[in-house]
Amino acid sequence: MTKIRTLAAAALAVALAAPAFAKEEPVSYSEDVSPILQIRCLACHQPGQEGTEKSGLDLSTYDGLMKGTKHGAMIVPGDPVTSNLMVLIDGKADKSLQMPHGKKKLSSCDRDMIRKWIKQGAKNN
């Protein structure tokens, strides 16, 4: 009986620990990140629009995002904490620079998706 309890306890411990060791699902630029940018950012950040004219940031393509702004990079692959895009959309910049400018903040789900993509290397996938 003690052996059965020990085995049951061990099985339970393994089952509870499994999620901690589960591999994080890969985030796709084209399927996960780009649609967020298209819906929430392209009204201003594409060629000919005010956001791109002022900052130089074109979010209509992966290359435009990775090029960054007149002031520098927006994405540091592997490091969402120092990626300026996250600073802006997380509301950690001066209010005049927070994005989307003058609109409702991106949902925590959308911000987390972008954060995971950057953490995973900000690949063009």
PDB file of C-alpha atoms in Angstrom, residues 3-121:
ATOM      1  CA  LYS A   3       4.426   1.622  -2.543  1.00  0.00           C
ATOM      2  CA  ILE A   4       1.209   2.557  -4.360  1.00  0.00           C
ATOM      3  CA  ARG A   5       0.966   5.860  -2.465  1.00  0.00           C
ATOM      4  CA  THR A   6       4.597   6.632  -3.254  1.00  0.00           C
ATOM      5  CA  LEU A   7       4.041   5.917  -6.957  1.00  0.00           C
ATOM      6  CA  ALA A   8       0.847   7.976  -6.977  1.00  0.00           C
ATOM      7  CA  ALA A   9       2.617  10.894  -5.286  1.00  0.00           C
ATOM      8  CA  ALA A  10       5.496  10.679  -7.765  1.00  0.00           C
ATOM      9  CA  ALA A  11       3.089  10.599 -10.720  1.00  0.00           C
ATOM     10  CA  LEU A  12       1.241  13.618  -9.352  1.00  0.00           C
ATOM     11  CA  ALA A  13       4.494  15.535  -8.867  1.00  0.00           C
ATOM     12  CA  VAL A  14       5.544  14.816 -12.457  1.00  0.00           C
ATOM     13  CA  ALA A  15       2.119  15.844 -13.788  1.00  0.00           C
ATOM     14  CA  LEU A  16       2.192  19.124 -11.874  1.00  0.00           C
ATOM     15  CA  ALA A  17       5.751  19.919 -12.945  1.00  0.00           C
ATOM     16  CA  ALA A  18       5.175  19.144 -16.644  1.00  0.00           C
ATOM     17  CA  PRO A  19       3.697  22.567 -17.550  1.00  0.00           C
ATOM     18  CA  ALA A  20       6.766  24.289 -16.119  1.00  0.00           C
ATOM     19  CA  PHE A  21       8.944  22.319 -18.512  1.00  0.00           C
ATOM     20  CA  ALA A  22       6.612  22.601 -21.502  1.00  0.00           C
ATOM     21  CA  LYS A  23       8.165  24.266 -24.511  1.00  0.00           C
ATOM     22  CA  GLU A  24       6.754  27.684 -25.311  1.00  0.00           C
ATOM     23  CA  GLU A  25       4.798  27.715 -28.563  1.00  0.00           C
ATOM     24  CA  PRO A  26       6.632  29.556 -31.344  1.00  0.00           C
ATOM     25  CA  VAL A  27       5.192  32.929 -32.306  1.00  0.00           C
ATOM     26  CA  SER A  28       4.969  33.729 -36.011  1.00  0.00           C
ATOM     27  CA  TYR A  29       5.536  37.229 -37.351  1.00  0.00           C
ATOM     28  CA  SER A  30       3.206  36.716 -40.322  1.00  0.00           C
ATOM     29  CA  GLU A  31       0.428  34.904 -38.447  1.00  0.00           C
ATOM     30  CA  ASP A  32       0.582  36.436 -34.972  1.00  0.00           C
ATOM     31  CA  VAL A  33       2.433  39.769 -34.907  1.00  0.00           C
ATOM     32  CA  SER A  34       1.750  41.334 -38.304  1.00  0.00           C
ATOM     33  CA  PRO A  35      -2.064  41.152 -37.911  1.00  0.00           C
ATOM     34  CA  ILE A  36      -1.816  43.053 -34.610  1.00  0.00           C
ATOM     35  CA  LEU A  37       0.336  45.735 -36.232  1.00  0.00           C
ATOM     36  CA  GLN A  38      -2.005  45.956 -39.231  1.00  0.00           C
ATOM     37  CA  ILE A  39      -5.081  46.475 -37.081  1.00  0.00           C
ATOM     38  CA  ARG A  40      -3.604  48.746 -34.416  1.00  0.00           C
ATOM     39  CA  CYS A  41      -0.652  50.576 -35.993  1.00  0.00           C
ATOM     40  CA  LEU A  42      -0.867  50.908 -39.778  1.00  0.00           C
ATOM     41  CA  ALA A  43      -3.323  53.792 -39.733  1.00  0.00           C
ATOM     42  CA  CYS A  44      -0.321  55.949 -38.788  1.00  0.00           C
ATOM     43  CA  HIS A  45       2.796  53.854 -39.429  1.00  0.00           C
ATOM     44  CA  GLN A  46       2.889  53.217 -43.162  1.00  0.00           C
ATOM     45  CA  PRO A  47       4.343  55.289 -45.995  1.00  0.00           C
ATOM     46  CA  GLY A  48       2.542  58.604 -46.420  1.00  0.00           C
ATOM     47  CA  GLN A  49       1.001  58.579 -42.948  1.00  0.00           C
ATOM     48  CA  GLU A  50       1.805  60.898 -40.051  1.00  0.00           C
ATOM     49  CA  GLY A  51       3.524  58.355 -37.796  1.00  0.00           C
ATOM     50  CA  THR A  52       5.932  57.283 -40.518  1.00  0.00           C
ATOM     51  CA  GLU A  53       6.555  60.845 -41.663  1.00  0.00           C
ATOM     52  CA  LYS A  54       7.433  61.994 -38.126  1.00  0.00           C
ATOM     53  CA  SER A  55       9.429  58.992 -36.894  1.00  0.00           C
ATOM     54  CA  GLY A  56      10.471  57.116 -40.008  1.00  0.00           C
ATOM     55  CA  LEU A  57       8.868  53.949 -38.601  1.00  0.00           C
ATOM     56  CA  ASP A  58       7.095  51.919 -41.283  1.00  0.00           C
ATOM     57  CA  LEU A  59       5.218  48.980 -39.776  1.00  0.00           C
ATOM     58  CA  SER A  60       3.755  47.773 -43.064  1.00  0.00           C
ATOM     59  CA  THR A  61       6.575  45.243 -43.523  1.00  0.00           C
ATOM     60  CA  TYR A  62       8.899  43.154 -41.392  1.00  0.00           C
ATOM     61  CA  ASP A  63      11.889  44.992 -42.883  1.00  0.00           C
ATOM     62  CA  GLY A  64      10.362  48.356 -42.003  1.00  0.00           C
ATOM     63  CA  LEU A  65       9.833  47.278 -38.403  1.00  0.00           C
ATOM     64  CA  MET A  66      13.351  45.925 -38.094  1.00  0.00           C
ATOM     65  CA  LYS A  67      14.837  49.062 -39.697  1.00  0.00           C
ATOM     66  CA  GLY A  68      13.411  51.107 -36.849  1.00  0.00           C
ATOM     67  CA  THR A  69      13.050  54.872 -36.700  1.00  0.00           C
ATOM     68  CA  LYS A  70      15.117  57.955 -37.438  1.00  0.00           C
ATOM     69  CA  HIS A  71      16.219  57.644 -33.809  1.00  0.00           C
ATOM     70  CA  GLY A  72      17.231  53.983 -33.767  1.00  0.00           C
ATOM     71  CA  ALA A  73      16.111  50.387 -33.525  1.00  0.00           C
ATOM     72  CA  MET A  74      12.667  49.419 -32.274  1.00  0.00           C
ATOM     73  CA  ILE A  75      13.409  45.725 -31.816  1.00  0.00           C
ATOM     74  CA  VAL A  76      16.308  44.054 -30.014  1.00  0.00           C
ATOM     75  CA  PRO A  77      15.855  40.387 -30.998  1.00  0.00           C
ATOM     76  CA  GLY A  78      15.781  38.210 -27.900  1.00  0.00           C
ATOM     77  CA  ASP A  79      15.356  41.170 -25.534  1.00  0.00           C
ATOM     78  CA  PRO A  80      11.840  42.581 -25.192  1.00  0.00           C
ATOM     79  CA  VAL A  81      12.817  44.601 -22.101  1.00  0.00           C
ATOM     80  CA  THR A  82      15.150  46.890 -24.066  1.00  0.00           C
ATOM     81  CA  SER A  83      13.130  46.836 -27.299  1.00  0.00           C
ATOM     82  CA  ASN A  84      11.742  50.328 -27.794  1.00  0.00           C
ATOM     83  CA  LEU A  85       8.553  48.968 -29.341  1.00  0.00           C
ATOM     84  CA  MET A  86       7.687  47.290 -26.038  1.00  0.00           C
ATOM     85  CA  VAL A  87       8.590  50.415 -24.068  1.00  0.00           C
ATOM     86  CA  LEU A  88       6.139  52.400 -26.212  1.00  0.00           C
ATOM     87  CA  ILE A  89       3.248  49.926 -26.290  1.00  0.00           C
ATOM     88  CA  ASP A  90       3.609  48.977 -22.611  1.00  0.00           C
ATOM     89  CA  GLY A  91       3.163  52.645 -21.687  1.00  0.00           C
ATOM     90  CA  LYS A  92       6.619  52.996 -20.143  1.00  0.00           C
ATOM     91  CA  ALA A  93       7.597  56.016 -22.235  1.00  0.00           C
ATOM     92  CA  ASP A  94       6.601  59.643 -21.831  1.00  0.00           C
ATOM     93  CA  LYS A  95       2.850  59.978 -22.426  1.00  0.00           C
ATOM     94  CA  SER A  96       3.505  61.957 -25.608  1.00  0.00           C
ATOM     95  CA  LEU A  97       5.323  58.930 -27.070  1.00  0.00           C
ATOM     96  CA  GLN A  98       3.041  56.107 -25.934  1.00  0.00           C
ATOM     97  CA  MET A  99       1.542  54.030 -28.708  1.00  0.00           C
ATOM     98  CA  PRO A 100      -0.891  53.838 -30.224  1.00  0.00           C
ATOM     99  CA  HIS A 101      -0.855  57.605 -29.909  1.00  0.00           C
ATOM    100  CA  GLY A 102      -4.117  58.978 -28.556  1.00  0.00           C
ATOM    101  CA  LYS A 103      -5.846  55.600 -28.743  1.00  0.00           C
ATOM    102  CA  LYS A 104      -6.638  52.706 -26.440  1.00  0.00           C
ATOM    103  CA  LYS A 105      -3.601  50.707 -25.321  1.00  0.00           C
ATOM    104  CA  LEU A 106      -3.045  47.327 -26.980  1.00  0.00           C
ATOM    105  CA  SER A 107      -4.531  44.463 -24.999  1.00  0.00           C
ATOM    106  CA  SER A 108      -2.251  42.578 -22.644  1.00  0.00           C
ATOM    107  CA  CYS A 109      -2.701  39.515 -24.899  1.00  0.00           C
ATOM    108  CA  ASP A 110      -1.489  41.454 -27.957  1.00  0.00           C
ATOM    109  CA  ARG A 111       1.428  42.957 -26.043  1.00  0.00           C
ATOM    110  CA  ASP A 112       2.389  39.555 -24.647  1.00  0.00           C
ATOM    111  CA  MET A 113       2.288  38.040 -28.142  1.00  0.00           C
ATOM    112  CA  ILE A 114       4.682  40.716 -29.454  1.00  0.00           C
ATOM    113  CA  ARG A 115       6.865  40.321 -26.346  1.00  0.00           C
ATOM    114  CA  LYS A 116       7.111  36.534 -26.883  1.00  0.00           C
ATOM    115  CA  TRP A 117       7.956  37.039 -30.560  1.00  0.00           C
ATOM    116  CA  ILE A 118      10.809  39.396 -29.638  1.00  0.00           C
ATOM    117  CA  LYS A 119      11.997  37.021 -26.891  1.00  0.00           C
ATOM    118  CA  GLN A 120      12.054  34.195 -29.451  1.00  0.00           C
ATOM    119  CA  GLY A 121      14.375  36.211 -31.686  1.00  0.00           C
TER     120      GLY A 121
END
